[in-house]
Amino acid sequence: MAPVHVFEVRAYWNPEARVWWAESDDVPGLAAEAETLEALIDTVKALVPDPVRLNVDPGVTHFPVHVVAERTEDVGRPEFSA
């Protein structure tokens, strides 16, 4: 049995738009966004099969997705009380 390819998807938080967005080098044309990371993952899972079958391998039957999420927050400088 051939090894199953794991499709990597990168997720990023956009603080101005307050949404998560995703892209992938493994999934041609993947573009998705959602208000929560969980919702983004659900959207990605729904979107991955078609572009993979059309552009990568029409025989693929399993689509394991590895989501790498990045979120940077500016916590500012805490005020100190005297």
XYZ file of N, CA, C and O in Angstrom:
328
model
N 0.848 -1.183 0.000
C 0.000 0.000 0.000
C 0.888 1.238 0.000
O 1.820 1.353 0.791
N 0.599 2.165 -0.881
C 1.378 3.398 -0.985
C 1.095 4.295 0.218
O -0.008 4.293 0.752
N 2.113 5.039 0.650
C 1.883 5.945 1.777
C 0.873 7.029 1.407
O 0.790 7.457 0.253
N 0.102 7.449 2.371
C -0.905 8.495 2.159
C -0.222 9.852 2.320
O 0.494 10.093 3.294
N -0.443 10.723 1.351
C 0.121 12.071 1.416
C -0.703 12.911 2.393
O -1.925 12.918 2.337
N -0.026 13.635 3.267
C -0.696 14.556 4.183
C -0.601 15.953 3.575
O 0.489 16.437 3.270
N -1.740 16.575 3.380
C -1.801 17.891 2.759
C -1.648 18.962 3.830
O -2.436 19.032 4.772
N -0.618 19.791 3.690
C -0.382 20.844 4.671
C -1.112 22.113 4.269
O -1.047 22.563 3.121
N -1.807 22.686 5.234
C -2.525 23.941 5.056
C -2.044 24.889 6.141
O -1.953 24.523 7.307
N -1.707 26.101 5.744
C -1.283 27.118 6.701
C -2.444 28.073 6.969
O -3.078 28.556 6.033
N -2.704 28.315 8.241
C -3.790 29.212 8.644
C -3.197 30.410 9.381
O -2.287 30.248 10.195
N -3.715 31.584 9.081
C -3.213 32.817 9.677
C -4.374 33.657 10.196
O -5.448 33.681 9.590
N -4.144 34.353 11.281
C -5.136 35.260 11.844
C -4.902 36.658 11.281
O -3.785 37.160 11.283
N -5.967 37.291 10.782
C -5.904 38.666 10.314
C -6.600 39.529 11.363
O -7.836 39.519 11.438
N -5.836 40.238 12.188
C -6.457 40.984 13.283
C -7.327 42.155 12.821
O -8.306 42.494 13.475
N -7.000 42.763 11.685
C -7.807 43.878 11.196
C -9.186 43.399 10.725
O -10.207 43.994 11.050
N -9.205 42.311 9.976
C -10.476 41.768 9.472
C -11.142 40.848 10.493
O -12.309 40.501 10.341
N -10.377 40.438 11.508
C -10.847 39.526 12.553
C -11.348 38.203 11.961
O -12.404 37.698 12.321
N -10.535 37.664 11.049
C -10.835 36.364 10.441
C -9.565 35.548 10.323
O -8.457 36.075 10.291
N -9.751 34.234 10.281
C -8.687 33.303 9.938
C -8.738 33.105 8.440
O -9.814 33.053 7.843
N -7.577 32.980 7.799
C -7.528 32.658 6.375
C -6.496 31.566 6.159
O -5.604 31.373 6.969
N -6.669 30.824 5.068
C -5.806 29.666 4.824
C -5.300 29.644 3.397
O -5.959 30.133 2.478
N -4.127 29.024 3.254
C -3.520 28.785 1.943
C -2.731 27.496 2.020
O -2.449 26.994 3.108
N -2.385 26.959 0.839
C -1.635 25.710 0.823
C -0.876 25.560 -0.479
O -1.424 25.802 -1.555
N 0.375 25.140 -0.372
C 1.145 24.786 -1.563
C 0.740 23.403 -2.062
O 0.930 23.075 -3.231
N 0.178 22.580 -1.184
C -0.217 21.217 -1.536
C -1.581 21.138 -2.222
O -1.880 20.146 -2.881
N -2.408 22.157 -2.016
C -3.771 22.155 -2.559
C -3.903 23.362 -3.476
O -4.147 24.480 -3.026
N -3.736 23.169 -4.788
C -3.765 24.288 -5.730
C -5.067 25.081 -5.645
O -6.159 24.525 -5.650
N -4.914 26.399 -5.538
C -6.076 27.277 -5.552
C -6.834 27.388 -4.241
O -7.846 28.076 -4.175
N -6.364 26.726 -3.197
C -7.086 26.788 -1.931
C -7.047 28.207 -1.383
O -5.994 28.799 -1.225
N -8.217 28.747 -1.113
C -8.357 30.046 -0.464
C -9.619 29.974 0.372
O -10.694 29.676 -0.137
N -9.464 30.206 1.665
C -10.619 30.112 2.554
C -10.435 31.073 3.709
O -9.322 31.431 4.061
N -11.551 31.489 4.287
C -11.498 32.293 5.494
C -12.723 32.006 6.339
O -13.748 31.545 5.840
N -12.589 32.267 7.639
C -13.692 32.040 8.581
C -13.414 32.825 9.855
O -12.276 33.219 10.121
N -14.458 33.025 10.651
C -14.321 33.808 11.877
C -13.598 33.067 12.994
O -13.020 33.698 13.871
N -13.630 31.740 12.969
C -12.923 30.960 13.988
C -12.015 29.948 13.312
O -12.248 29.566 12.153
N -11.018 29.488 14.048
C -10.120 28.478 13.507
C -10.873 27.180 13.239
O -10.663 26.535 12.213
N -11.780 26.817 14.137
C -12.553 25.590 13.956
C -13.409 25.660 12.687
O -13.493 24.699 11.926
N -14.033 26.807 12.448
C -14.847 26.981 11.239
C -13.972 26.953 9.989
O -14.363 26.407 8.957
N -12.776 27.512 10.088
C -11.851 27.476 8.953
C -11.456 26.036 8.637
O -11.431 25.636 7.469
N -11.164 25.260 9.657
C -10.797 23.854 9.432
C -11.949 23.103 8.770
O -11.733 22.325 7.830
N -13.170 23.332 9.210
C -14.332 22.691 8.571
C -14.434 23.085 7.104
O -14.696 22.245 6.238
N -14.212 24.355 6.806
C -14.266 24.834 5.419
C -13.158 24.203 4.587
O -13.399 23.744 3.461
N -11.957 24.153 5.140
C -10.820 23.551 4.433
C -11.105 22.087 4.125
O -10.867 21.617 3.008
N -11.631 21.356 5.107
C -11.936 19.935 4.891
C -12.940 19.753 3.760
O -12.841 18.796 2.991
N -13.871 20.670 3.627
C -14.863 20.575 2.561
C -14.265 20.944 1.198
O -14.690 20.405 0.170
N -13.274 21.834 1.194
C -12.713 22.327 -0.071
C -11.567 21.494 -0.634
O -11.330 21.519 -1.837
N -10.844 20.770 0.193
C -9.625 20.080 -0.249
C -9.843 19.019 -1.328
O -9.093 18.978 -2.306
N -10.821 18.134 -1.238
C -10.894 17.024 -2.192
C -10.954 17.418 -3.678
O -10.229 16.841 -4.484
N -11.770 18.376 -4.043
C -11.929 18.689 -5.470
C -10.658 19.197 -6.138
O -10.257 18.651 -7.175
N -9.979 20.217 -5.604
C -8.753 20.647 -6.295
C -7.650 19.601 -6.291
O -6.853 19.535 -7.223
N -7.610 18.762 -5.274
C -6.595 17.701 -5.256
C -6.890 16.698 -6.365
O -5.993 16.313 -7.124
N -8.138 16.276 -6.477
C -8.492 15.323 -7.546
C -8.283 15.929 -8.932
O -7.852 15.246 -9.856
N -8.595 17.203 -9.099
C -8.473 17.846 -10.410
C -7.039 18.187 -10.794
O -6.675 18.113 -11.959
N -6.221 18.578 -9.818
C -4.895 19.120 -10.132
C -3.713 18.304 -9.644
O -2.587 18.546 -10.073
N -3.945 17.374 -8.741
C -2.825 16.626 -8.171
C -2.900 15.154 -8.553
O -1.998 14.625 -9.191
N -3.976 14.488 -8.163
C -4.104 13.054 -8.421
C -5.576 12.663 -8.392
O -6.196 12.675 -7.325
N -6.147 12.311 -9.539
C -7.563 11.949 -9.566
C -7.889 10.678 -8.787
O -9.043 10.432 -8.448
N -6.877 9.886 -8.455
C -7.117 8.638 -7.748
C -7.075 8.742 -6.233
O -7.295 7.760 -5.534
N -6.818 9.945 -5.719
C -6.717 10.110 -4.270
C -8.079 9.870 -3.629
O -9.102 10.375 -4.083
N -8.078 9.059 -2.562
C -9.325 8.763 -1.856
C -9.283 9.197 -0.395
O -10.314 9.231 0.259
N -8.089 9.495 0.113
C -7.946 9.950 1.490
C -7.284 11.317 1.472
O -6.331 11.540 0.721
N -7.771 12.200 2.312
C -7.294 13.580 2.302
C -6.921 14.059 3.702
O -7.547 14.970 4.245
N -5.919 13.454 4.334
C -5.518 13.951 5.649
C -4.944 15.363 5.511
O -4.138 15.630 4.622
N -5.410 16.254 6.367
C -4.993 17.649 6.311
C -4.286 18.009 7.618
O -4.818 17.779 8.700
N -3.094 18.555 7.482
C -2.322 19.038 8.635
C -2.414 20.560 8.611
O -1.897 21.208 7.698
N -3.107 21.125 9.589
C -3.282 22.577 9.651
C -2.248 23.158 10.607
O -2.170 22.766 11.770
N -1.463 24.085 10.086
C -0.466 24.793 10.885
C -0.996 26.216 11.048
O -1.097 26.961 10.075
N -1.367 26.572 12.270
C -1.976 27.879 12.515
C -0.993 28.817 13.194
O -0.247 28.410 14.084
N -1.033 30.077 12.756
C -0.198 31.108 13.350
C -1.068 32.289 13.732
O -1.902 32.734 12.948
N -0.853 32.774 14.956
C -1.578 33.959 15.404
C -0.652 34.752 16.314
O -0.142 34.228 17.304
N -0.446 35.996 15.965
C 0.383 36.878 16.764
C -0.516 37.952 17.365
O -1.313 38.559 16.660
N -0.378 38.143 18.654
C -1.167 39.153 19.354
C -0.234 40.172 19.999
O 0.785 39.804 20.583
N -0.587 41.423 19.905
C 0.156 42.497 20.577
C -0.538 42.734 21.912
O -1.672 43.190 21.959
N 0.135 42.385 22.976
C -0.464 42.549 24.298
C -0.192 43.932 24.873
O -0.693 44.273 25.941
N 0.584 44.736 24.160
C 0.874 46.085 24.635
C 1.753 46.056 25.864
O 2.252 45.015 26.291
N 1.927 47.191 26.430
C 2.734 47.299 27.652
C 1.800 47.354 28.844
O 0.991 48.276 28.948
N 1.894 46.388 29.723
C 1.005 46.419 30.892
C 1.300 47.632 31.761
O 2.444 48.050 31.916
N 0.235 48.198 32.278
C 0.393 49.339 33.189
C 0.730 48.817 34.578
O 0.175 47.814 35.026
N 1.632 49.484 35.228
C 2.016 49.097 36.590
C 1.397 50.089 37.551
O 1.462 51.296 37.348
N 0.788 49.558 38.593
C 0.235 50.456 39.599
C 1.252 50.647 40.719
O 1.950 49.721 41.108
N 1.323 51.852 41.169
C 2.316 52.178 42.208
C 1.679 52.138 43.589
O 0.562 52.285 43.806
